[in-house]
PDB file of C-alpha atoms in Angstrom:
ATOM      1  CA  CYS A   1     175.607  77.008  74.960  1.00 88.00           C
ATOM      2  CA  LEU A   2     172.101  75.808  75.139  1.00 88.00           C
ATOM      3  CA  TRP A   3     170.092  78.533  75.429  1.00 90.00           C
ATOM      4  CA  ALA A   4     171.879  80.556  73.177  1.00 93.00           C
ATOM      5  CA  LEU A   5     170.936  77.694  70.574  1.00 93.00           C
ATOM      6  CA  ALA A   6     167.240  77.381  71.581  1.00 94.00           C
ATOM      7  CA  ALA A   7     167.084  80.979  71.462  1.00 94.00           C
ATOM      8  CA  THR A   8     168.429  81.094  67.737  1.00 94.00           C
ATOM      9  CA  LEU A   9     165.909  77.985  66.655  1.00 93.00           C
ATOM     10  CA  LYS A  10     163.275  80.225  67.630  1.00 92.00           C
ATOM     11  CA  GLU A  11     164.192  83.456  66.546  1.00 92.00           C
ATOM     12  CA  THR A  12     165.362  81.563  63.422  1.00 92.00           C
ATOM     13  CA  LEU A  13     160.925  80.282  63.420  1.00 90.00           C
ATOM     14  CA  LYS A  14     159.764  84.502  63.286  1.00 88.00           C
ATOM     15  CA  ASP A  15     162.013  83.954  59.855  1.00 83.00           C
ATOM     16  CA  ALA A  16     159.831  84.290  56.706  1.00 83.00           C
ATOM     17  CA  PRO A  17     158.392  80.651  55.843  1.00 81.00           C
ATOM     18  CA  VAL A  18     160.753  80.703  52.557  1.00 81.00           C
ATOM     19  CA  ALA A  19     163.897  81.266  54.457  1.00 85.00           C
ATOM     20  CA  ARG A  20     163.763  79.138  57.106  1.00 89.00           C
ATOM     21  CA  ALA A  21     164.047  75.798  56.485  1.00 89.00           C
ATOM     22  CA  GLY A  22     167.281  76.829  54.747  1.00 92.00           C
ATOM     23  CA  ALA A  23     168.636  78.813  57.504  1.00 93.00           C
ATOM     24  CA  LEU A  24     167.261  75.663  60.067  1.00 93.00           C
ATOM     25  CA  LYS A  25     170.012  73.364  57.663  1.00 94.00           C
ATOM     26  CA  LYS A  26     172.761  75.537  58.103  1.00 94.00           C
ATOM     27  CA  LEU A  27     172.230  75.701  61.342  1.00 93.00           C
ATOM     28  CA  LEU A  28     171.573  71.840  62.750  1.00 94.00           C
ATOM     29  CA  ALA A  29     173.356  70.085  59.723  1.00 95.00           C
ATOM     30  CA  PRO A  30     177.027  70.779  61.517  1.00 94.00           C
ATOM     31  CA  LEU A  31     174.962  69.832  64.535  1.00 93.00           C
ATOM     32  CA  ASP A  32     173.017  67.068  64.202  1.00 94.00           C
ATOM     33  CA  ALA A  33     175.432  64.261  65.787  1.00 92.00           C
ATOM     34  CA  VAL A  34     176.848  66.678  68.443  1.00 93.00           C
ATOM     35  CA  LEU A  35     173.148  67.060  69.726  1.00 92.00           C
ATOM     36  CA  GLU A  36     172.168  63.580  69.875  1.00 92.00           C
ATOM     37  CA  GLY A  37     175.414  62.666  71.854  1.00 91.00           C
ATOM     38  CA  PHE A  38     174.427  65.535  73.738  1.00 88.00           C
ATOM     39  CA  TYR A  39     170.689  63.580  74.354  1.00 92.00           C
ATOM     40  CA  ASN A  40     172.535  60.823  74.967  1.00 90.00           C
ATOM     41  CA  ALA A  41     175.313  61.779  77.819  1.00 88.00           C
ATOM     42  CA  ILE A  42     172.920  64.674  79.666  1.00 87.00           C
ATOM     43  CA  LEU A  43     169.715  62.288  80.022  1.00 88.00           C
ATOM     44  CA  LEU A  44     172.128  58.756  80.705  1.00 82.00           C
ATOM     45  CA  HIS A  45     172.783  60.782  83.724  1.00 73.00           C
ATOM     46  CA  GLN A  46     172.160  59.181  87.643  1.00 67.00           C
ATOM     47  CA  PHE A  47     169.732  62.009  88.263  1.00 70.00           C
ATOM     48  CA  ASP A  48     169.640  61.098  92.198  1.00 64.00           C
ATOM     49  CA  SER A  49     173.067  62.929  92.950  1.00 63.00           C
ATOM     50  CA  HIS A  50     172.974  65.800  95.312  1.00 68.00           C
ATOM     51  CA  HIS A  51     173.416  68.729  92.409  1.00 70.00           C
ATOM     52  CA  TYR A  52     169.993  67.882  91.287  1.00 70.00           C
ATOM     53  CA  THR A  53     168.029  68.322  94.716  1.00 69.00           C
ATOM     54  CA  SER A  54     168.830  72.270  94.467  1.00 73.00           C
ATOM     55  CA  PRO A  55     166.331  74.223  92.047  1.00 75.00           C
ATOM     56  CA  TYR A  56     169.316  76.805  92.203  1.00 76.00           C
ATOM     57  CA  SER A  57     171.972  74.251  91.434  1.00 80.00           C
ATOM     58  CA  GLU A  58     173.922  74.874  88.004  1.00 83.00           C
ATOM     59  CA  ALA A  59     173.681  71.089  86.770  1.00 82.00           C
ATOM     60  CA  THR A  60     169.702  72.283  87.484  1.00 85.00           C
ATOM     61  CA  ASN A  61     169.771  75.304  84.892  1.00 87.00           C
ATOM     62  CA  ASN A  62     171.453  73.351  82.414  1.00 87.00           C
ATOM     63  CA  LEU A  63     169.007  70.724  82.603  1.00 90.00           C
ATOM     64  CA  ILE A  64     165.983  73.298  82.039  1.00 92.00           C
ATOM     65  CA  SER A  65     168.051  74.465  79.387  1.00 92.00           C
ATOM     66  CA  PHE A  66     168.372  71.170  77.642  1.00 94.00           C
ATOM     67  CA  ILE A  67     164.341  70.999  77.601  1.00 95.00           C
ATOM     68  CA  ASP A  68     163.977  74.425  76.305  1.00 95.00           C
ATOM     69  CA  LEU A  69     166.527  73.086  73.535  1.00 95.00           C
ATOM     70  CA  LEU A  70     164.695  70.006  72.630  1.00 95.00           C
ATOM     71  CA  GLU A  71     161.251  72.304  73.143  1.00 95.00           C
ATOM     72  CA  ALA A  72     162.680  74.296  70.355  1.00 95.00           C
ATOM     73  CA  LEU A  73     164.413  71.221  67.889  1.00 95.00           C
ATOM     74  CA  LEU A  74     160.747  70.097  68.330  1.00 94.00           C
ATOM     75  CA  ALA A  75     158.841  73.185  66.654  1.00 92.00           C
ATOM     76  CA  SER A  76     160.888  73.568  64.452  1.00 92.00           C
ATOM     77  CA  ARG A  77     160.733  70.473  62.579  1.00 90.00           C
ATOM     78  CA  THR A  78     157.597  70.822  60.820  1.00 86.00           C
ATOM     79  CA  GLU A  79     160.063  73.437  58.588  1.00 88.00           C
ATOM     80  CA  LEU A  80     161.691  70.251  57.433  1.00 88.00           C
ATOM     81  CA  GLU A  81     159.873  67.719  55.039  1.00 85.00           C
ATOM     82  CA  LEU A  82     163.266  65.317  56.344  1.00 90.00           C
ATOM     83  CA  PRO A  83     163.850  66.061  59.702  1.00 92.00           C
ATOM     84  CA  PHE A  84     167.296  65.730  61.183  1.00 95.00           C
ATOM     85  CA  ARG A  85     168.212  62.721  63.798  1.00 94.00           C
ATOM     86  CA  CYS A  86     168.757  65.449  66.476  1.00 95.00           C
ATOM     87  CA  GLN A  87     164.805  66.576  65.814  1.00 95.00           C
ATOM     88  CA  ARG A  88     163.621  62.681  66.060  1.00 94.00           C
ATOM     89  CA  VAL A  89     165.677  61.666  69.102  1.00 95.00           C
ATOM     90  CA  LEU A  90     163.215  62.373  71.591  1.00 95.00           C
ATOM     91  CA  PHE A  91     160.442  60.093  69.937  1.00 95.00           C
ATOM     92  CA  LEU A  92     163.350  57.515  69.197  1.00 94.00           C
ATOM     93  CA  LYS A  93     164.719  57.176  72.642  1.00 95.00           C
ATOM     94  CA  VAL A  94     161.880  58.904  74.787  1.00 96.00           C
ATOM     95  CA  SER A  95     162.986  55.794  77.423  1.00 95.00           C
ATOM     96  CA  TYR A  96     165.478  58.173  78.277  1.00 94.00           C
ATOM     97  CA  VAL A  97     163.086  61.100  79.145  1.00 95.00           C
ATOM     98  CA  LEU A  98     160.898  58.690  80.778  1.00 95.00           C
ATOM     99  CA  ASN A  99     163.641  57.048  83.511  1.00 92.00           C
ATOM    100  CA  VAL A 100     164.317  61.047  84.263  1.00 92.00           C
ATOM    101  CA  ILE A 101     160.282  61.238  85.019  1.00 92.00           C
ATOM    102  CA  SER A 102     160.543  58.767  87.732  1.00 90.00           C
ATOM    103  CA  SER A 103     163.869  59.421  88.832  1.00 87.00           C
ATOM    104  CA  PRO A 104     164.308  61.252  92.563  1.00 85.00           C
ATOM    105  CA  ILE A 105     164.689  64.346  90.531  1.00 86.00           C
ATOM    106  CA  LEU A 106     163.459  68.135  91.601  1.00 88.00           C
ATOM    107  CA  TYR A 107     159.569  68.100  90.728  1.00 89.00           C
ATOM    108  CA  VAL A 108     159.905  71.259  88.265  1.00 89.00           C
ATOM    109  CA  ILE A 109     161.977  69.168  86.122  1.00 91.00           C
ATOM    110  CA  LYS A 110     160.068  65.917  85.531  1.00 92.00           C
ATOM    111  CA  LYS A 111     156.901  68.518  85.734  1.00 93.00           C
ATOM    112  CA  LYS A 112     158.843  70.304  81.804  1.00 94.00           C
ATOM    113  CA  PHE A 113     159.573  66.724  80.833  1.00 96.00           C
ATOM    114  CA  ILE A 114     155.659  65.689  81.237  1.00 96.00           C
ATOM    115  CA  LEU A 115     154.764  68.651  79.468  1.00 95.00           C
ATOM    116  CA  LEU A 116     157.748  67.785  76.450  1.00 96.00           C
ATOM    117  CA  LEU A 117     155.997  64.939  76.213  1.00 96.00           C
ATOM    118  CA  LYS A 118     152.432  66.046  75.906  1.00 95.00           C
ATOM    119  CA  LYS A 119     153.826  68.241  73.178  1.00 94.00           C
ATOM    120  CA  CYS A 120     155.015  65.570  70.920  1.00 94.00           C
ATOM    121  CA  VAL A 121     152.045  63.437  71.716  1.00 92.00           C
ATOM    122  CA  LEU A 122     150.048  66.128  69.726  1.00 91.00           C
ATOM    123  CA  TYR A 123     152.240  66.886  67.278  1.00 85.00           C
ATOM    124  CA  LYS A 124     151.172  67.222  64.117  1.00 71.00           C
ATOM    125  CA  SER A 125     153.067  68.068  60.729  1.00 60.00           C
ATOM    126  CA  ARG A 126     151.628  70.253  58.469  1.00 58.00           C
ATOM    127  CA  GLU A 127     149.825  67.660  56.325  1.00 55.00           C
ATOM    128  CA  ASP A 128     148.514  66.163  59.174  1.00 56.00           C
ATOM    129  CA  ALA A 129     147.171  69.847  60.298  1.00 51.00           C
ATOM    130  CA  LYS A 130     145.568  70.469  57.117  1.00 52.00           C
ATOM    131  CA  SER A 131     144.004  66.522  56.878  1.00 52.00           C
ATOM    132  CA  GLY A 132     143.443  65.917  60.111  1.00 51.00           C
ATOM    133  CA  SER A 133     143.917  62.239  59.477  1.00 50.00           C
ATOM    134  CA  LEU A 134     145.800  60.047  62.339  1.00 48.00           C
ATOM    135  CA  PHE A 135     147.372  58.244  59.608  1.00 48.00           C
ATOM    136  CA  LEU A 136     150.658  59.399  59.791  1.00 53.00           C
ATOM    137  CA  PRO A 137     151.757  60.802  55.648  1.00 61.00           C
ATOM    138  CA  THR A 138     155.654  61.199  56.461  1.00 78.00           C
ATOM    139  CA  PRO A 139     157.196  57.812  57.053  1.00 82.00           C
ATOM    140  CA  SER A 140     159.948  58.918  59.679  1.00 87.00           C
ATOM    141  CA  LEU A 141     156.960  61.089  61.721  1.00 88.00           C
ATOM    142  CA  CYS A 142     154.748  57.614  61.667  1.00 88.00           C
ATOM    143  CA  GLU A 143     157.810  55.390  63.081  1.00 91.00           C
ATOM    144  CA  ASP A 144     158.606  58.221  65.564  1.00 93.00           C
ATOM    145  CA  MET A 145     155.313  57.902  66.998  1.00 93.00           C
ATOM    146  CA  LEU A 146     155.371  54.443  67.287  1.00 92.00           C
ATOM    147  CA  ALA A 147     157.887  54.619  68.816  1.00 95.00           C
ATOM    148  CA  LEU A 148     157.216  56.699  71.500  1.00 96.00           C
ATOM    149  CA  SER A 149     153.922  55.128  71.779  1.00 94.00           C
ATOM    150  CA  ASN A 150     155.358  51.696  72.320  1.00 94.00           C
ATOM    151  CA  ALA A 151     157.708  52.705  74.872  1.00 96.00           C
ATOM    152  CA  VAL A 152     154.992  55.302  76.953  1.00 96.00           C
ATOM    153  CA  LEU A 153     153.032  52.054  76.655  1.00 94.00           C
ATOM    154  CA  GLN A 154     155.222  49.820  78.314  1.00 94.00           C
ATOM    155  CA  VAL A 155     156.608  51.679  81.286  1.00 94.00           C
ATOM    156  CA  VAL A 156     152.256  52.439  81.809  1.00 93.00           C
ATOM    157  CA  ASN A 157     151.964  48.737  81.831  1.00 90.00           C
ATOM    158  CA  LEU A 158     155.140  48.134  84.556  1.00 89.00           C
ATOM    159  CA  THR A 159     154.682  50.301  88.137  1.00 87.00           C
ATOM    160  CA  TRP A 160     155.865  53.736  86.294  1.00 90.00           C
ATOM    161  CA  LEU A 161     152.887  55.633  86.650  1.00 90.00           C
ATOM    162  CA  ASN A 162     153.094  55.309  90.779  1.00 89.00           C
ATOM    163  CA  GLN A 163     156.330  56.208  90.935  1.00 86.00           C
ATOM    164  CA  ILE A 164     155.008  59.882  89.629  1.00 87.00           C
ATOM    165  CA  PRO A 165     154.036  62.566  91.956  1.00 82.00           C
ATOM    166  CA  LEU A 166     151.508  65.015  91.369  1.00 80.00           C
ATOM    167  CA  SER A 167     152.847  67.444  93.181  1.00 77.00           C
ATOM    168  CA  GLY A 168     155.901  68.936  94.966  1.00 65.00           C
ATOM    169  CA  LYS A 169     154.977  67.174  98.244  1.00 59.00           C
ATOM    170  CA  CYS A 170     152.355  65.150  97.852  1.00 48.00           C
ATOM    171  CA  SER A 171     149.841  62.578  96.293  1.00 48.00           C
ATOM    172  CA  TYR A 172     151.126  60.185  93.826  1.00 52.00           C
ATOM    173  CA  PHE A 173     149.068  59.257  90.653  1.00 59.00           C
ATOM    174  CA  GLY A 174     146.836  56.488  91.356  1.00 55.00           C
ATOM    175  CA  SER A 175     146.692  57.383  95.415  1.00 53.00           C
ATOM    176  CA  SER A 176     144.418  59.838  97.414  1.00 50.00           C
ATOM    177  CA  GLU A 177     146.989  60.157 100.299  1.00 52.00           C
ATOM    178  CA  ALA A 178     149.011  62.534 101.775  1.00 50.00           C
ATOM    179  CA  ALA A 179     151.858  62.949 102.976  1.00 47.00           C
ATOM    180  CA  PRO A 180     152.309  64.166 106.918  1.00 48.00           C
ATOM    181  CA  GLY A 181     150.994  67.725 107.631  1.00 48.00           C
ATOM    182  CA  HIS A 182     149.493  68.349 103.691  1.00 49.00           C
ATOM    183  CA  ASP A 183     146.289  68.652 103.238  1.00 49.00           C
ATOM    184  CA  SER A 184     144.559  65.835 101.036  1.00 47.00           C
ATOM    185  CA  GLN A 185     142.397  67.987  99.104  1.00 49.00           C
ATOM    186  CA  GLY A 186     143.431  69.767  96.104  1.00 56.00           C
ATOM    187  CA  GLY A 187     147.179  68.721  96.747  1.00 68.00           C
ATOM    188  CA  SER A 188     147.502  66.982  93.179  1.00 79.00           C
ATOM    189  CA  ASP A 189     148.784  69.303  90.144  1.00 86.00           C
ATOM    190  CA  GLN A 190     145.795  68.941  87.305  1.00 89.00           C
ATOM    191  CA  THR A 191     147.943  69.945  85.181  1.00 91.00           C
ATOM    192  CA  VAL A 192     150.875  67.470  85.197  1.00 92.00           C
ATOM    193  CA  LEU A 193     147.661  64.811  85.245  1.00 91.00           C
ATOM    194  CA  ARG A 194     146.146  65.813  82.638  1.00 93.00           C
ATOM    195  CA  ALA A 195     149.142  65.903  80.657  1.00 94.00           C
ATOM    196  CA  LEU A 196     149.722  62.256  81.713  1.00 94.00           C
ATOM    197  CA  SER A 197     146.755  60.809  80.961  1.00 94.00           C
ATOM    198  CA  LEU A 198     146.624  62.335  77.572  1.00 95.00           C
ATOM    199  CA  VAL A 199     149.955  61.080  77.039  1.00 96.00           C
ATOM    200  CA  VAL A 200     148.516  57.592  78.124  1.00 95.00           C
ATOM    201  CA  LEU A 201     145.661  57.492  75.965  1.00 95.00           C
ATOM    202  CA  LYS A 202     147.659  59.770  72.564  1.00 94.00           C
ATOM    203  CA  ALA A 203     150.026  56.551  72.772  1.00 94.00           C
ATOM    204  CA  LEU A 204     147.459  54.067  72.991  1.00 93.00           C
ATOM    205  CA  GLU A 205     145.264  55.661  69.972  1.00 92.00           C
ATOM    206  CA  PHE A 206     148.344  55.931  68.196  1.00 91.00           C
ATOM    207  CA  LYS A 207     149.285  52.513  68.372  1.00 90.00           C
ATOM    208  CA  VAL A 208     145.559  50.818  68.568  1.00 90.00           C
ATOM    209  CA  HIS A 209     145.108  53.043  65.016  1.00 88.00           C
ATOM    210  CA  ASN A 210     148.575  51.343  63.564  1.00 85.00           C
ATOM    211  CA  SER A 211     148.537  48.256  64.678  1.00 79.00           C
ATOM    212  CA  ALA A 212     148.715  45.708  61.863  1.00 73.00           C
ATOM    213  CA  THR A 213     146.192  42.524  63.411  1.00 80.00           C
ATOM    214  CA  GLU A 214     143.552  42.336  65.812  1.00 82.00           C
ATOM    215  CA  ALA A 215     145.567  40.644  68.109  1.00 82.00           C
ATOM    216  CA  GLU A 216     147.839  43.201  68.610  1.00 78.00           C
ATOM    217  CA  ILE A 217     145.121  45.792  69.149  1.00 76.00           C
ATOM    218  CA  LYS A 218     143.834  43.268  71.995  1.00 79.00           C
TER     219      LYS A 218
END
């Protein structure tokens, strides 16, 4: 079901521009609350379970399908002036994703979530893309980006980055220490390192540009 819905969303985005918004509304309106419920139920799960230790398990495949669906929902957001709650939940409840990334779950899932966060911080509505402005004209998008930025900066201010592995086997963020038997040179996943750095920088940039007072910026 998750795969079919993500595939349908992606196909809808290939429709003629005039038809996209109407098709998305018909598809997402009856599913809005259901999809947010999925988000809460799936990502509040305890990921230290043995069900998530194998890349071939059903639980792992379901989670990967859900990440693909979240990505499709993010991509579809540009077509609607007023996005559905299910298209905003990734921003408003990003703490769930941050918790999954730092949990003892398969590296491939951590990486997919990190790359999804990168797409979130780079997300622009059509108006933003045209103007190039950092000040988001859409109130919902401004609210969502601020929620995401606050959550990211809050965990980064703690020890969250130190818990993020930069490869499936060795090398952690902020550390060159390699696991026994592994070459410490070139062991880091540069894609993840760049994506994580960009997420933090963009969160900081957005927070600074949208802070009301000088004290808050400091």
